[in-house]
Structure formats: C-alpha cells, structure tokens
mmCIF file of C-alpha atoms and ligand atoms in Angstrom:
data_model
loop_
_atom_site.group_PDB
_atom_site.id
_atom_site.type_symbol
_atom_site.label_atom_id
_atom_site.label_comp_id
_atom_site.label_asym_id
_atom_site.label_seq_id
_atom_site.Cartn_x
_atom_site.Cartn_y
_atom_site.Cartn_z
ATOM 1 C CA UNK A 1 0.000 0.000 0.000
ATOM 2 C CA UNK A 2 1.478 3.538 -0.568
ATOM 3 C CA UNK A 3 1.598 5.912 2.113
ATOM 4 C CA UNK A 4 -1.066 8.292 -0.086
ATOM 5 C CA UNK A 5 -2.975 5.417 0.458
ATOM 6 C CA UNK A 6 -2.189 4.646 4.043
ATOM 7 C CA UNK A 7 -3.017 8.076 4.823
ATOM 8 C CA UNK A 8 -6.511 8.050 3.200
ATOM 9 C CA UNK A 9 -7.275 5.329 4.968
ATOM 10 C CA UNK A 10 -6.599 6.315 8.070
ATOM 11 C CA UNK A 11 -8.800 9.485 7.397
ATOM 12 C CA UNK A 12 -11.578 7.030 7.812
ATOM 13 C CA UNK A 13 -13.840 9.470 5.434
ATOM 14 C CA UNK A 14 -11.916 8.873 2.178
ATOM 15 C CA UNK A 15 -11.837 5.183 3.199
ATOM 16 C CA UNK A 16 -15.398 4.924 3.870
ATOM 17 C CA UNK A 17 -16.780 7.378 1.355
ATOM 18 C CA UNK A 18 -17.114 6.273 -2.218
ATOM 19 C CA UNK A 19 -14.036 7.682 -3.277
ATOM 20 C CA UNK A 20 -12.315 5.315 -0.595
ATOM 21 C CA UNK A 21 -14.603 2.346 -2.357
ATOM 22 C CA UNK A 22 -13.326 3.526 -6.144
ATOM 23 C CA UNK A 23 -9.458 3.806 -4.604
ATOM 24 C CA UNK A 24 -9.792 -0.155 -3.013
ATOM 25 C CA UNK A 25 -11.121 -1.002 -5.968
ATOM 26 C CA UNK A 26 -8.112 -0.584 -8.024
ATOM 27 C CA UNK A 27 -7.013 -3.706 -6.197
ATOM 28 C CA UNK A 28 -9.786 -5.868 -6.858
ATOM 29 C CA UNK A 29 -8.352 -9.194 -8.542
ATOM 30 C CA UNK A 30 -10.110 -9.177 -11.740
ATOM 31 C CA UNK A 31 -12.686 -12.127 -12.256
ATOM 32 C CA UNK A 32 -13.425 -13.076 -8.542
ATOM 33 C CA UNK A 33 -17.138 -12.238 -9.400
ATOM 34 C CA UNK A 34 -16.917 -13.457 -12.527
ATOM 35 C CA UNK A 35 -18.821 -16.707 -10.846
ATOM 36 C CA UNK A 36 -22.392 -18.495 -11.744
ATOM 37 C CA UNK A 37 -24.740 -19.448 -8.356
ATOM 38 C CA UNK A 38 -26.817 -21.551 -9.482
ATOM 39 C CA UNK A 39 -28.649 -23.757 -7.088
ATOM 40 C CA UNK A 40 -26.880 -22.245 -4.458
ATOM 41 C CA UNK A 41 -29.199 -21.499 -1.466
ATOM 42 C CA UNK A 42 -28.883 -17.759 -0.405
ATOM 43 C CA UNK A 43 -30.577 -16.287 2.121
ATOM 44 C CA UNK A 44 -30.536 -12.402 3.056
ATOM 45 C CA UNK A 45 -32.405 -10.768 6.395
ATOM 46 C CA UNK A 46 -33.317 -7.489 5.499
ATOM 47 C CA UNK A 47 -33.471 -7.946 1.565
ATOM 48 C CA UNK A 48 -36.333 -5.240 0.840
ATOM 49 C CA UNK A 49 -33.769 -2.219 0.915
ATOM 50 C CA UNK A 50 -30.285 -0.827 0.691
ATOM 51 C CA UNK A 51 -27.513 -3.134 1.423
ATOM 52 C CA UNK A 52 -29.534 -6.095 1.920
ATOM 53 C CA UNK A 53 -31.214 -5.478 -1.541
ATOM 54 C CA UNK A 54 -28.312 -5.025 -3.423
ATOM 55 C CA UNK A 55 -26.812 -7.760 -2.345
ATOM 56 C CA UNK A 56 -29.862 -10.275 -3.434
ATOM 57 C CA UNK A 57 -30.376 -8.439 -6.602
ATOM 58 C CA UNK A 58 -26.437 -9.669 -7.462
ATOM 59 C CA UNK A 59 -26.531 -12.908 -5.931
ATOM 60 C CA UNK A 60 -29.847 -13.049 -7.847
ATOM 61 C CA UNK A 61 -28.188 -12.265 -11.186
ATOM 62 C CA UNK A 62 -25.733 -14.674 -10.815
ATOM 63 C CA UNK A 63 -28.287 -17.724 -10.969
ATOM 64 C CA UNK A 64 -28.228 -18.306 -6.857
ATOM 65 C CA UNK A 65 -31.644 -19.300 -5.406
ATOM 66 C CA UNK A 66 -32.217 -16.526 -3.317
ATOM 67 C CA UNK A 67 -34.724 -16.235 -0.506
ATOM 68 C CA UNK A 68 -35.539 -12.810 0.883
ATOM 69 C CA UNK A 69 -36.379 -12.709 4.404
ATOM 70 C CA UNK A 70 -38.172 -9.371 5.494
ATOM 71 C CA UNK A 71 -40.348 -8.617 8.240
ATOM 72 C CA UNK A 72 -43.093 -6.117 6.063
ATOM 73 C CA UNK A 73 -44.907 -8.317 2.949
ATOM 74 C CA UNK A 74 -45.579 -5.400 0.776
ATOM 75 C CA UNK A 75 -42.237 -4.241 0.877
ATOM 76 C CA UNK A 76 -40.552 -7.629 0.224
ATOM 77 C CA UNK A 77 -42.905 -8.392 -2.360
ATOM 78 C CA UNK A 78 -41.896 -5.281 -4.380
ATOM 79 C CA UNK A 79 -38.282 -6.080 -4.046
ATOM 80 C CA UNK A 80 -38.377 -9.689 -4.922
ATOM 81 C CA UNK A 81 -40.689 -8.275 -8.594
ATOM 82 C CA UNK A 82 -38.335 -5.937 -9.307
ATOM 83 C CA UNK A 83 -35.184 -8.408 -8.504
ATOM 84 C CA UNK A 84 -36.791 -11.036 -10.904
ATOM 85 C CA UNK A 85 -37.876 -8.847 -13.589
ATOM 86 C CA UNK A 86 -34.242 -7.171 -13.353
ATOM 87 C CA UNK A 87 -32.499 -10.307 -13.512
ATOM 88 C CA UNK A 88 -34.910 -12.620 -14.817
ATOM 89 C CA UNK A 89 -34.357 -15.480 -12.136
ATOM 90 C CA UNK A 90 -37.127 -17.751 -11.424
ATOM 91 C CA UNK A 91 -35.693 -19.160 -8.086
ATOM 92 C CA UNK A 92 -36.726 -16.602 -5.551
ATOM 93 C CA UNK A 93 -38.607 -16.277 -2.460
ATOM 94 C CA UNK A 94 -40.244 -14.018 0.376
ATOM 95 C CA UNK A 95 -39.969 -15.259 3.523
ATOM 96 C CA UNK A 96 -41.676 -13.514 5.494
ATOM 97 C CA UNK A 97 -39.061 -13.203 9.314
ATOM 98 C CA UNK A 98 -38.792 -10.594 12.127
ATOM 99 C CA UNK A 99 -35.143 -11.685 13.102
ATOM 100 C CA UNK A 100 -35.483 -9.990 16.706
ATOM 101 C CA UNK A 101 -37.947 -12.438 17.568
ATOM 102 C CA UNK A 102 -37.094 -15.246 18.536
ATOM 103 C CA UNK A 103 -39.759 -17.863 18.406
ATOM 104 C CA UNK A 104 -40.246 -16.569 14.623
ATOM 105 C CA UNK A 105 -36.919 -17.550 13.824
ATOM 106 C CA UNK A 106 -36.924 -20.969 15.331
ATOM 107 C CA UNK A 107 -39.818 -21.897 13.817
ATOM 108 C CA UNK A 108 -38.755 -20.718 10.685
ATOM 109 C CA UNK A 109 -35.402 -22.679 10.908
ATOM 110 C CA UNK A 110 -37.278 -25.897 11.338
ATOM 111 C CA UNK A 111 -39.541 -25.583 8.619
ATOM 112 C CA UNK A 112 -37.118 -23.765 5.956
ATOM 113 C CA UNK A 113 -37.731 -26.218 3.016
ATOM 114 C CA UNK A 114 -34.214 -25.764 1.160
ATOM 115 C CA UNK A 115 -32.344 -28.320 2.650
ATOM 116 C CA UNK A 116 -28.894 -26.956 2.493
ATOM 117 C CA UNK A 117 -27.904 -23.662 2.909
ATOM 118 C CA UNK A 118 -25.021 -22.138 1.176
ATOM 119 C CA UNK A 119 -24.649 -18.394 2.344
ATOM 120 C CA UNK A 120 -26.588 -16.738 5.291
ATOM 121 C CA UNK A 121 -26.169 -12.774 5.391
ATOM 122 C CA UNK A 122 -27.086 -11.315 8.665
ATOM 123 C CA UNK A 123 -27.929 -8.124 6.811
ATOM 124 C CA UNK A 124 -30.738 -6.743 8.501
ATOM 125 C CA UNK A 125 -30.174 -3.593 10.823
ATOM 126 C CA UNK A 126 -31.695 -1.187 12.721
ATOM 127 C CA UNK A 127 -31.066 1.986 14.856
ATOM 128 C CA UNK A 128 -33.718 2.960 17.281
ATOM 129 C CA UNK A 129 -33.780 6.795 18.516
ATOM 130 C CA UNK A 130 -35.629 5.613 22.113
ATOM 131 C CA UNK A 131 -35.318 2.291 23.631
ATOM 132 C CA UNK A 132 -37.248 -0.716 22.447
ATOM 133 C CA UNK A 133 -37.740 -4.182 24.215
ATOM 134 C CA UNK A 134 -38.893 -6.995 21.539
ATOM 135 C CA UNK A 135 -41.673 -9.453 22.901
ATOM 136 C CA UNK A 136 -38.625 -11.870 24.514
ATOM 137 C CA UNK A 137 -37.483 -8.676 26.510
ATOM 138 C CA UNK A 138 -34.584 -8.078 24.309
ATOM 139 C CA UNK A 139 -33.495 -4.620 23.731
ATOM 140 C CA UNK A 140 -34.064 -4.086 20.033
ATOM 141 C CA UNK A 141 -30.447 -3.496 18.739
ATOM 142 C CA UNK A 142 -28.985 -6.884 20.188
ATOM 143 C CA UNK A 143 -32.263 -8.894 19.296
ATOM 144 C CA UNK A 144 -31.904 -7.698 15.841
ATOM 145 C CA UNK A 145 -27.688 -7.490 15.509
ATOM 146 C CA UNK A 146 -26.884 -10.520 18.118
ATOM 147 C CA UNK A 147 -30.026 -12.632 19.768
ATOM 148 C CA UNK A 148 -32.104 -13.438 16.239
ATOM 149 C CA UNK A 149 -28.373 -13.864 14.196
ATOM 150 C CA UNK A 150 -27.595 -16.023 16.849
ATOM 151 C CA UNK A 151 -30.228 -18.057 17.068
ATOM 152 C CA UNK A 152 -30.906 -18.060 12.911
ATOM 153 C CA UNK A 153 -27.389 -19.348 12.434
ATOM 154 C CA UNK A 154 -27.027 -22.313 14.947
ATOM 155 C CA UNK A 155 -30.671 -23.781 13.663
ATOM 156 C CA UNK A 156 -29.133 -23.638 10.385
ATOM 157 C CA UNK A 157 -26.203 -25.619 11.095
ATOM 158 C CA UNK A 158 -26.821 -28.628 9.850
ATOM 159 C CA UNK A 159 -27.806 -27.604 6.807
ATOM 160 C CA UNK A 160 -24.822 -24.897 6.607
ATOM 161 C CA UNK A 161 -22.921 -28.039 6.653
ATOM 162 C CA UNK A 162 -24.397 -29.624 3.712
ATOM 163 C CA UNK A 163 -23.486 -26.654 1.197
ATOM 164 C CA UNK A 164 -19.522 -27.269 2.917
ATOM 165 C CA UNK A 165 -18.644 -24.387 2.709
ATOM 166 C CA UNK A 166 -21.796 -22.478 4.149
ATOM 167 C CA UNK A 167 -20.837 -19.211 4.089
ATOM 168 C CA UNK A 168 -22.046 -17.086 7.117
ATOM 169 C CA UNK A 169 -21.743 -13.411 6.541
ATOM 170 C CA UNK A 170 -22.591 -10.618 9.365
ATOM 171 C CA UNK A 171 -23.018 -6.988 7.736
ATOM 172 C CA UNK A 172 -21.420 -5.205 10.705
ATOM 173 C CA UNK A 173 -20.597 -1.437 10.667
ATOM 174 C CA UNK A 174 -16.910 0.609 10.892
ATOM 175 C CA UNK A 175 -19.049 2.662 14.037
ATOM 176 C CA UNK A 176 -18.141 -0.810 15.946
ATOM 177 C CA UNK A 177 -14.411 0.471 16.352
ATOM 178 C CA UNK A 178 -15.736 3.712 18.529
ATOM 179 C CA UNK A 179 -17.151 0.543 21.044
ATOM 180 C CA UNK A 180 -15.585 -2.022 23.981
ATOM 181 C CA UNK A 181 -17.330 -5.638 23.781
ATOM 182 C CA UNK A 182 -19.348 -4.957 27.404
ATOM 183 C CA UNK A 183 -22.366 -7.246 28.130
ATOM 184 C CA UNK A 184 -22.728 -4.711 31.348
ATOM 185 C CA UNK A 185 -26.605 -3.614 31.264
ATOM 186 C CA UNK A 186 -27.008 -5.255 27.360
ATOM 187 C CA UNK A 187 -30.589 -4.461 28.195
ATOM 188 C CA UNK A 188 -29.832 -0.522 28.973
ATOM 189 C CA UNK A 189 -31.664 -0.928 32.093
ATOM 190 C CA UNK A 190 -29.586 1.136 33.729
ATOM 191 C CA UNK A 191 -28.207 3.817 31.504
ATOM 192 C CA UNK A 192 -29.933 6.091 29.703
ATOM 193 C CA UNK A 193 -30.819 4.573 26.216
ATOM 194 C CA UNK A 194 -28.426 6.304 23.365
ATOM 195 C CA UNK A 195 -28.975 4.431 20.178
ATOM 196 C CA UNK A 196 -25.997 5.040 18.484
ATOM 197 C CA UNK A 197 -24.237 3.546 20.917
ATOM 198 C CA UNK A 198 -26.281 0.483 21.445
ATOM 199 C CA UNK A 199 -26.353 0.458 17.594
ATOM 200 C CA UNK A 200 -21.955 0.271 17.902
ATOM 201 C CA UNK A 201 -21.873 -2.167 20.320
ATOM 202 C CA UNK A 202 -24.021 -4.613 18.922
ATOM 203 C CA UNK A 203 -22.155 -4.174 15.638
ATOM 204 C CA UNK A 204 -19.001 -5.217 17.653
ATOM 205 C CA UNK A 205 -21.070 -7.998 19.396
ATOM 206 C CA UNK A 206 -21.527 -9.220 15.800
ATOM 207 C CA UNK A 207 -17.744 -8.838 15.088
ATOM 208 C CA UNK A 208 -16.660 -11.351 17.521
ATOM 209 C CA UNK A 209 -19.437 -13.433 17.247
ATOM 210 C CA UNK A 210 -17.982 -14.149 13.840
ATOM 211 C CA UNK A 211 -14.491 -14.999 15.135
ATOM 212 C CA UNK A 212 -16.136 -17.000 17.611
ATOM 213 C CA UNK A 213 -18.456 -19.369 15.352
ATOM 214 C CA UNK A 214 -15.700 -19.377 12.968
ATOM 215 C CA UNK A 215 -12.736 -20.826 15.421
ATOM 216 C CA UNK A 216 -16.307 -23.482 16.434
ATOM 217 C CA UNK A 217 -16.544 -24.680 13.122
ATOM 218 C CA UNK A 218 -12.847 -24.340 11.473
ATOM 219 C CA UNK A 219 -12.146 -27.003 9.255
ATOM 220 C CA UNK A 220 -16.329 -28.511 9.887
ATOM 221 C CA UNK A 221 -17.412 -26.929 6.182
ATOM 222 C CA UNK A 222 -18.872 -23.582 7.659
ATOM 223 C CA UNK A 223 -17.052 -20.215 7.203
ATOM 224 C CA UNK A 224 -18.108 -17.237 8.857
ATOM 225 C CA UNK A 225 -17.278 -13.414 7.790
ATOM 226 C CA UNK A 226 -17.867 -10.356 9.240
ATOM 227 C CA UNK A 227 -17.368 -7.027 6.960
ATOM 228 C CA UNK A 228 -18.883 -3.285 6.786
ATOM 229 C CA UNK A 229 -20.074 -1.455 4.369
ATOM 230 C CA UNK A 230 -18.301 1.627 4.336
ATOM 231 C CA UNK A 231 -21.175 4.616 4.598
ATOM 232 C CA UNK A 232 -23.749 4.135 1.981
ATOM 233 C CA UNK A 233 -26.400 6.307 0.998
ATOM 234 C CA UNK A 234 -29.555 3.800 2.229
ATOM 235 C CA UNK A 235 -32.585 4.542 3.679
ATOM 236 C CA UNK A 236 -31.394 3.610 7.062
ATOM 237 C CA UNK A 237 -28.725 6.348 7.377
ATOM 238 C CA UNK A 238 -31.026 8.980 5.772
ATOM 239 C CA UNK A 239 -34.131 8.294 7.901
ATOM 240 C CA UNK A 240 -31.970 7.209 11.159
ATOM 241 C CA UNK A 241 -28.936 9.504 10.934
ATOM 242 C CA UNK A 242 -30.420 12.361 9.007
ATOM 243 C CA UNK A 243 -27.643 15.052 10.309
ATOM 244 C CA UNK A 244 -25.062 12.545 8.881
ATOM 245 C CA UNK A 245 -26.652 12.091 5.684
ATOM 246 C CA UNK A 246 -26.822 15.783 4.964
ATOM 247 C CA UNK A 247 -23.599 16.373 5.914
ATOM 248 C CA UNK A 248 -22.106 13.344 3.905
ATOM 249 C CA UNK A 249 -24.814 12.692 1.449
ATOM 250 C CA UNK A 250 -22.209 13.747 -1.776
ATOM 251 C CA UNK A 251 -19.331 11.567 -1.296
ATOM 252 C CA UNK A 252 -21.768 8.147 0.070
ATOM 253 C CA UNK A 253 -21.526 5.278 -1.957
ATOM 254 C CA UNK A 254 -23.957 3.638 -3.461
ATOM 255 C CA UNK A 255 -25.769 0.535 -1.856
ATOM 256 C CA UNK A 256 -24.497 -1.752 -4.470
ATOM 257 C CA UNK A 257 -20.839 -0.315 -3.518
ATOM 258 C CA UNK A 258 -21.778 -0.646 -0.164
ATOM 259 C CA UNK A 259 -23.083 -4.359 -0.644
ATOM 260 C CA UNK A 260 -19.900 -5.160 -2.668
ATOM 261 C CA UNK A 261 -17.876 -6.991 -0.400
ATOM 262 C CA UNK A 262 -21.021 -8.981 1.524
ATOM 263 C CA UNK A 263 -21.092 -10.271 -2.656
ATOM 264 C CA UNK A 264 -17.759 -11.237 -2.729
ATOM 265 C CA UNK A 265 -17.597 -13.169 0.478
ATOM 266 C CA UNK A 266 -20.713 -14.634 -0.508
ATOM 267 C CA UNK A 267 -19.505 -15.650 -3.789
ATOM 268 C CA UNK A 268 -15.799 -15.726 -4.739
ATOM 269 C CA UNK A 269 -13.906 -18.948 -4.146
ATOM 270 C CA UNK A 270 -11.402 -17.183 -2.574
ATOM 271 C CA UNK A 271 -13.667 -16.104 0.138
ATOM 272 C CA UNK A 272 -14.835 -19.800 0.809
ATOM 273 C CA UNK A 273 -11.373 -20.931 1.823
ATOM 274 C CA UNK A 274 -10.946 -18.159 4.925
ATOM 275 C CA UNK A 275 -13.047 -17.719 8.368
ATOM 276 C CA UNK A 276 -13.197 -15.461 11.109
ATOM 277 C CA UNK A 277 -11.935 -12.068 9.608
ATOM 278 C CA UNK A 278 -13.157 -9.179 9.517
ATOM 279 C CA UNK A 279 -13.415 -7.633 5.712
ATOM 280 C CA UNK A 280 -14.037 -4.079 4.258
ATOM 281 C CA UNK A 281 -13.545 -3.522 0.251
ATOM 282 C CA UNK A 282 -12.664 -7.135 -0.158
ATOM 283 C CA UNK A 283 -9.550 -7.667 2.373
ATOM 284 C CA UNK A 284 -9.388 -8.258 5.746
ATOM 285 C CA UNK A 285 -9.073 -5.232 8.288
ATOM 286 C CA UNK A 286 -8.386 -4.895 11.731
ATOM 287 C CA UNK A 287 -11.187 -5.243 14.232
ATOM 288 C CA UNK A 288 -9.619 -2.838 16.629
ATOM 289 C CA UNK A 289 -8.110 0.818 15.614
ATOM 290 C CA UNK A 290 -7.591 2.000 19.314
ATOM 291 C CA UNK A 291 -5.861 -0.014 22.336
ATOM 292 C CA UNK A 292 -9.107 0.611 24.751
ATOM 293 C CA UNK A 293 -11.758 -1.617 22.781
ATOM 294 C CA UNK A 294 -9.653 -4.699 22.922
ATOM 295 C CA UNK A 295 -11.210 -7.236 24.992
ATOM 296 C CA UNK A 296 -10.318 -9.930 27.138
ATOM 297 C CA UNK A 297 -11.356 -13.305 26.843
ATOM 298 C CA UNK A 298 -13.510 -13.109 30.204
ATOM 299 C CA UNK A 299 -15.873 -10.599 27.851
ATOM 300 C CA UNK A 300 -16.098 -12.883 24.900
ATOM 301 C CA UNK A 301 -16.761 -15.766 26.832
ATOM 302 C CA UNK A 302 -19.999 -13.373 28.209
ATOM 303 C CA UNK A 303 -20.849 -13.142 25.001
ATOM 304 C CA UNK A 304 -21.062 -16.647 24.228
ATOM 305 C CA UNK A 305 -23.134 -16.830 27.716
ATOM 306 C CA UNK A 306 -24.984 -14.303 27.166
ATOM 307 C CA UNK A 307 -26.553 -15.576 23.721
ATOM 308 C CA UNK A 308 -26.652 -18.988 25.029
ATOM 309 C CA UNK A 309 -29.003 -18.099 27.818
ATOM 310 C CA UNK A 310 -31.263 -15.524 26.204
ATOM 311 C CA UNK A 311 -31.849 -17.343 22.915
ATOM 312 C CA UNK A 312 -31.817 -20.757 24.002
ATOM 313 C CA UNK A 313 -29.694 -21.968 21.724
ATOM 314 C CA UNK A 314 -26.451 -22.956 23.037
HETATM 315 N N1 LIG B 1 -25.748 2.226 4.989
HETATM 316 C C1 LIG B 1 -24.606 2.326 5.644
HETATM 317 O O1 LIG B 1 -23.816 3.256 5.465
HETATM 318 C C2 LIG B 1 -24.237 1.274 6.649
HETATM 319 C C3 LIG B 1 -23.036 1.437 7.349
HETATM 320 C C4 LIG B 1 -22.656 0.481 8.255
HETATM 321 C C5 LIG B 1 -23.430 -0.656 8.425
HETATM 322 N N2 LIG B 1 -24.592 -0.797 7.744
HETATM 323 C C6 LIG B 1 -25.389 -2.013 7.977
HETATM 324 O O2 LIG B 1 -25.902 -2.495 6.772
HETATM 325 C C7 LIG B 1 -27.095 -3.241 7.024
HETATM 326 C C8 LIG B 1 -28.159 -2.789 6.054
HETATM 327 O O3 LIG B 1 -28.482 -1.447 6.327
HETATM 328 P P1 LIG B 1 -28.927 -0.414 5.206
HETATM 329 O O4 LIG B 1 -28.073 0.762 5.363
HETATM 330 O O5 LIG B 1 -29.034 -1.089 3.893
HETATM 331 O O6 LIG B 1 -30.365 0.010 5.787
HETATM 332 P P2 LIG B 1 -31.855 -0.186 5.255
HETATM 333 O O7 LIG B 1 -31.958 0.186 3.825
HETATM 334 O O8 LIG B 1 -32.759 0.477 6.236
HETATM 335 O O9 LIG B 1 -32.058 -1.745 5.392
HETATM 336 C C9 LIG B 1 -32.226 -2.371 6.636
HETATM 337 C C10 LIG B 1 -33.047 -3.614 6.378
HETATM 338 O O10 LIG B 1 -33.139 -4.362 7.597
HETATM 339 C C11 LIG B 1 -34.503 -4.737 7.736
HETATM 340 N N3 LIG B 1 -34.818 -5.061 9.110
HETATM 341 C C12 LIG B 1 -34.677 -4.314 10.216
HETATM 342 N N4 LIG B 1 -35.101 -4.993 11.298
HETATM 343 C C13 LIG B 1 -35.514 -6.203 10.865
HETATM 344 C C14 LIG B 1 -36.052 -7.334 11.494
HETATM 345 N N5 LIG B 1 -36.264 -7.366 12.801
HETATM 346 N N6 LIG B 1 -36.352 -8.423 10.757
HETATM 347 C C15 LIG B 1 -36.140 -8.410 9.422
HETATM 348 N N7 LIG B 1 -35.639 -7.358 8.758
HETATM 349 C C16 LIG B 1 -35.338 -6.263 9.474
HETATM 350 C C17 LIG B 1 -35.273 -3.528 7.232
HETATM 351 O O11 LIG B 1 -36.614 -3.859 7.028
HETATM 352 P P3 LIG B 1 -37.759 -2.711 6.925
HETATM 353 O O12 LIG B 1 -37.650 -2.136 5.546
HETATM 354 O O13 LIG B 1 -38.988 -3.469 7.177
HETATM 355 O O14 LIG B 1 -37.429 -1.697 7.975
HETATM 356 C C18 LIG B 1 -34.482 -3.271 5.959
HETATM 357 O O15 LIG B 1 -34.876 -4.159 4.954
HETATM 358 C C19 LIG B 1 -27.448 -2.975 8.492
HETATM 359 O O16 LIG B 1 -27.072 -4.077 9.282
HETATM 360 C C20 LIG B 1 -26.615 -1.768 8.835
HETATM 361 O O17 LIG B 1 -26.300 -1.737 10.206
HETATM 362 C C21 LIG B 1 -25.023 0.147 6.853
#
C-alpha cells in the first residue's frame, strides 16, 4: 500500500466514502465475481432495501436461489418483482421473518424447506432513537444485531454443513471500532438509552461473534465473515442519521458499492477458503483501531453466555 494510500485510509472518510470504495477497488483481482450461483441457497435478512437489496439483486443475477427474508410483505414483495424482472431469475422467495424475535426464527429454521444452505447474510439492521424491548425482553439493537443472528445461524447448522462451505456473513458497521465488547446492562436498564451507541456495540457484538463461530466450526465446512459497508447512501442512514446524511450525502456510496464486499464473500472462491476475519472492500481489516476496545477473553466468553441463555440456543 502507498503511504497516499495509508493516509486516506486512516482518514476514515476517504476510506469509507465512495471515493475510498473507487481507490480499493483498483485492487480488486479481476474475475473473482466473474462466478455463476446456481442452485446455491442464499438467504438475506433485510433484503427489501439498501444493502440487503443489493446484495440479493447480485446474488440473484448470478443464478443463486435466493430467498428474501423481510419482516413487512408489501415491501418484500416489491423487491423480490423488481429483482426477478431485473435479472430474470425464477428461483426466488419471500420469507416472510422478524429476526429480533425469537420464536419466529426458530420456527422458521425448522420448517425452511431448502435443505442446504449455502450463504446466510445477517444483513438486517436497525437503529432505534428511544429504547425498544422486543416481545422476549430483548433490547431491540442486540435482538436484531446478536439474539435473532444467533439463534438463525445455529438452527441452520446442519444444513450450513451440507453446502460445505456455508458461508455465514454478518453486515457489521466501521461505528463498531468507537465501542468495547461490554455485556454490562445489554438491556440498557440502567443507563440512559443512546442508540448510536447500542447500535456500535451490537455491531461489535456481531464482530466477535464471527471470530467465535468461525474458530467453532474451522475445518467442519462452515465459514463465517464479518465485513462493513463503508457509509452508503440507504434509507437507514437517511431516515436514522439524518444530520449525517446531509452532511455526507455527496461523497456516500452507493448501496451496491456498499453491498460489494457482503457479494464477494458470498460468492468468490477465494472467500470460501478463509473464516473469522473481519473484511471491508474485499480484504481483511483490523477489528480494533484503538488499544481501549480490545477485549479480554472473560468478555467474549460473556458473550457466548450471554446468547446462550437468552436465545436458548447454546
Ligand atoms: N448504509 C450504511 O452506510 C451502513 C453502514 C454500516 C453498516 N450498515 C449495515 O448495513 C445493514 C443494512 O443497512 P442499510 O443501510 O441497507 O439500511 P436499510 O436500507 O434500512 O435496510 C435495513 C433492512 O433491515 C430490515 N430489518 C430491520 N429490522 C428487521 C427485522 N427485525 N427483521 C427483518 N428485517 C429487518 C429492514 O426492514 P424494513 O424495511 O422493514 O425496515 C431493511 O430491509 C445494516 O445491518 C446496517 O447496520 C449500513
């Protein structure tokens, strides 16, 4: 890398903007996406809008048998017509799946029809202004980001297994590097709520979750990725983060940029022989950028607790 380069990147805003997506991009090796899907089973939470769109729409061109698994009919129902009149795949499906609740999820695990499973994307996302407790008791931002992931992924195990390599993919976000794994008051019980913050800390959450499934299963024919998106111009960051989007709004990429490197991990070969990094414009990155969010293993193993006991699911 040259320093011009080094230094950009540690601007974070010319890394994360779209001119930091068309700079990484100069080092894209040539062909990786140059891959057919079909039959491949691909399923994407969150797949009416933005990121989670994009990314169905090119797993969907490339032949993969994509199901879509939104929480609002109407809107799911438009994306899936549009993604099969754009790409003219016949293979796709609504599934209809709040991912923060977890007795949906479970019983949509056990009666998914597809038998195997090639690539899960834990795509969707959300960042409440007040705090919000889903009907387990969950605080929204860890039942949607941690608790429903969780629990999605380890009923899909088995058939993870049978695609060897499943691909597990969690759409984090670069605000996780502001953020400390803490399980201390996951619930914001006793802190006033602040919903950027719960929305950083659950993105970290999801960061080592990855690393954690992925040293579980190394070498057992499931891979698991974690990557973000850069900033992309979405409906989330507009309607959730509407200072930031007026401020940035010019230089955000677009969601297919931003969805670029959940489509390479879910479908380059070169992505299905690595687990348990962290990946931003198709390489690996650092999960820490300052020496006070390290954790120790005490707070990881939490973490592992933690989702154990409140999904269930060990
Ligand atoms: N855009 C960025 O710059 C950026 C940066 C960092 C990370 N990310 C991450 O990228 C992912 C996608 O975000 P986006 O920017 O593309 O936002 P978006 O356009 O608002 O998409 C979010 C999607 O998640 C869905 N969703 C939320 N809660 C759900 C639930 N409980 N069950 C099922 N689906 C649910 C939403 O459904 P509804 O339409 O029904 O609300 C929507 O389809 C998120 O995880 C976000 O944290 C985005």
């Amino acid at each position: 890398m040259s320093l011009l380069d080094a230094a950009l990147d540690a601007s974070i805003v010319f890394s994360f903007d779209r001119t930091g997506f068309r700079r990484h991009a100069r080092s894209f090796v040539p062909g990786d996406l140059d891959v057919r899907l079909d039959g491949a089973v691909c399923l994407v939470t969150g797949a009416n809008s933005g990121i989670g769109l994009a990314t169905a729409r090119a797993l969907a061109a490339r032949g993969a048998a994509v199901r879509l698994l939104c929480r609002r009919e109407a809107a799911g129902r438009e994306a899936l017509e549009a993604i099969a009149a754009e790409t003219g795949n016949r293979d796709l499906r609504l599934d209809l799946l709040d991912v923060s609740d977890l007795a949906t999820v479970r019983r949509y695990a056990a009666a998914l029809p597809d038998p195997r499973v090639d690539v899960l994307v834990h795509n969707a996302g959300v960042l409440p202004a007040a705090r919000e407790v889903t009907p387990d008791g969950l605080e929204r931002t860890f039942a949607t980001h941690v608790a429903g992931p969780w629990a999605l992924t380890l009923a899909l195990e088995e058939r993870l297994r049978r695609a060897a390599p499943g691909r597990v993919i969690f759409v984090s976000s670069g605000g996780m590097y502001t953020q400390r794994l803490s399980l201390d008051d996951v619930d914001w019980s006793r802190r006033p709520y602040d919903g950027v913050t719960a929305y950083a800390q659950t993105k970290r959450m999801q960061v080592v979750l990855a690393e954690l499934l992925a040293e579980r299963w190394r070498g057992q024919g499931i891979v698991v990725h974690a990557m973000h998106p850069g900033w992309a111009d979405t409906p989330a960051v507009r309607s959730s983060l509407p200072r930031f989007w007026r401020l940035t709004r010019r230089i955000l990429r677009t969601p297919e940029e931003g969805a670029d490197t959940v489509v390479w991990l879910a479908a380059a070969r070169a992505a299905a022989e690595r687990t348990g990094e962290l990946w931003f414009d198709r390489r690996p990155r650092p999960t820490h950028l300052l020496r006070r969010t390290r954790e120790d293993p005490a707070d990881r193993a939490a973490l592992l607790e933690a989702c154990a006991r409140l999904t269930g699911a060990p």
